[in-house]
C-alpha positions in Angstrom: -9.0 21.2 -4.9 -6.0 22.1 -2.8 -8.3 22.8 0.2 -9.9 19.3 0.1 -10.6 18.0 3.5 -7.9 15.7 4.9 -7.8 13.8 8.2 -6.2 15.5 11.2 -2.4 15.1 11.3 -2.3 14.3 7.6 -1.4 16.5 4.7 -0.7 16.3 1.1 2.8 17.4 1.9 3.3 14.5 4.3 2.1 12.1 1.6 4.3 13.5 -1.0 7.3 13.6 1.4 6.6 9.8 2.2 6.4 8.9 -1.5 9.6 10.9 -2.3 11.4 9.0 0.6 10.3 5.7 -1.0 11.4 6.7 -4.4 14.8 7.7 -3.2 15.4 4.6 -1.2 14.3 2.1 -4.0 16.9 -0.3 -5.1 17.6 -0.7 -8.8 15.0 -2.9 -10.4 17.7 -4.8 -12.4 19.3 -5.9 -9.2 16.0 -6.7 -7.7 15.0 -9.2 -10.3 18.5 -10.7 -11.2 17.8 -14.4 -11.6 21.5 -15.2 -10.7 20.7 -14.0 -7.1 18.0 -16.4 -6.4 18.5 -19.8 -4.8 16.8 -22.2 -2.6 17.7 -21.6 1.1 19.7 -24.4 2.8 17.3 -24.5 5.9 14.4 -22.7 7.7 16.9 -20.5 9.5 18.6 -19.3 6.5 15.2 -18.5 4.9 14.2 -16.4 7.9 17.4 -14.5 7.7 16.8 -13.8 4.1 13.2 -12.6 4.7 14.3 -10.2 7.5 17.1 -8.7 5.7 15.4 -8.5 2.2 12.3 -7.0 3.7 14.6 -4.3 5.3 16.7 -3.9 2.1 14.0 -3.9 -0.5 11.2 -2.4 1.6 10.6 0.5 -1.1 10.6 -2.0 -3.9 7.9 -4.0 -2.2 5.9 -1.0 -1.5 5.8 0.0 -5.2 4.8 -3.7 -6.0 2.0 -3.4 -3.6 0.8 -0.2 -5.0 1.1 -1.6 -8.6 -1.0 -4.6 -7.6 -3.6 -2.4 -6.1 -3.7 -0.2 -9.3 -3.8 -3.4 -11.4 -6.8 -4.7 -9.4 -8.6 -1.3 -9.7 -8.1 -1.0 -13.4 -8.9 -4.5 -14.3 -12.3 -4.4 -12.4 -14.6 -1.9 -14.1 -17.2 -2.3 -11.4 -14.7 -1.4 -8.7 -13.4 1.5 -10.7 -17.0 2.7 -11.0 -17.6 2.3 -7.3 -14.4 4.1 -6.5 -15.4 6.9 -8.7 -18.8 7.3 -7.2 -17.3 7.2 -3.7 -14.8 9.8 -4.4 -17.5 11.9 -6.3 -19.7 11.7 -3.2 -16.9 12.8 -0.9 -16.2 15.7 -3.3 -19.8 16.8 -3.3 -20.0 16.6 0.3 -17.0 18.8 0.7 -18.2 21.4 -1.8 -21.7 21.5 -0.1 -20.1 21.9 3.3 -18.3 24.9 2.0 -21.5 26.6 1.0 -23.7 25.8 4.0 -24.0 23.4 7.0 -26.1 20.2 6.3 -29.1 20.0 8.6 -31.1 16.9 9.1 -34.2 16.9 11.4 -33.1 20.2 13.1 -29.6 18.7 13.8 -26.4 20.0 12.1 -24.2 17.3 10.7 -20.5 18.0 10.8 -18.2 17.1 8.0 -16.8 13.9 9.6 -20.3 12.7 10.0 -21.3 13.6 6.6 -18.2 11.6 5.3 -19.2 8.5 7.7 -22.7 8.7 6.2 -21.3 8.7 2.6 -18.9 5.8 3.6 -22.0 3.8 5.0 -24.1 4.5 1.9 -21.2 3.3 -0.3 -20.6 0.0 1.5 -23.4 -1.9 -0.6 -22.0 -0.4 -3.9 -18.4 -1.8 -2.9 -19.9 -5.2 -1.9 -21.7 -5.5 -5.3 -18.4 -4.4 -7.0 -16.5 -7.2 -5.3 -14.3 -5.0 -3.2 -13.8 -7.5 -0.5 -12.5 -10.1 -2.9 -10.3 -7.5 -4.5 -8.8 -6.6 -1.0 -7.9 -10.2 -0.3 -6.6 -10.8 -3.8 -4.3 -8.0 -3.3 -3.2 -9.1 0.0 -2.5 -12.6 -1.1 -0.8 -11.6 -4.3 1.4 -9.2 -2.3 2.3 -11.8 0.3 3.1 -14.4 -2.3 5.2 -12.1 -4.5 7.1 -10.4 -1.7 7.4 -13.5 0.4 8.8 -15.5 -2.5 11.2 -12.8 -3.4 12.3 -12.3 0.1 12.8 -16.0 0.9 14.7 -17.0 -2.4 16.8 -13.8 -3.0 20.3 -14.4 -1.7 21.8 -12.0 0.6 24.7 -9.7 -0.3 27.9 -10.6 1.3 27.9 -7.4 3.4 24.5 -8.3 4.7 25.8 -11.8 5.8 28.2 -10.2 8.1 25.6 -8.3 9.9 23.4 -11.2 10.5 26.0 -13.6 11.9 25.1 -14.4 15.5 27.4 -15.4 18.3 26.7 -18.8 19.7 25.4 -18.6 23.4 
């Protein structure tokens, strides 16, 4: 399992390192959801400043919210869960078969990336039947709504305000 095929330039170590960086830079959740820190922005300019700064400050929190929404969507849809399991199983079987011997179709050897592409193409109807397209758009919409609302209505810290003051031209 540790020798599982990964795209070029990507490794399990890189993914773990990225996740560890996110985990270290996460802001406290109590501060993140503190209701006393939310208010309506005075104007569109202030809202834009809040969004820019809050996305920068709470980037890791927003990443975990996005991953949580993806997980919720997968768990709450049994068909999507089955489709993902079949998809992952197909990739794993292809990986195991490619270690034993090369796959030859009509006298032509298929490389592992071609085999993976074929498995992906065959899986598309299963994902379509499972409603994966709707799930993707639901996750994107819910993420934009939750993150956008938080970023727009969460007040900036006083130290953040000093950075964002612009000099008149």
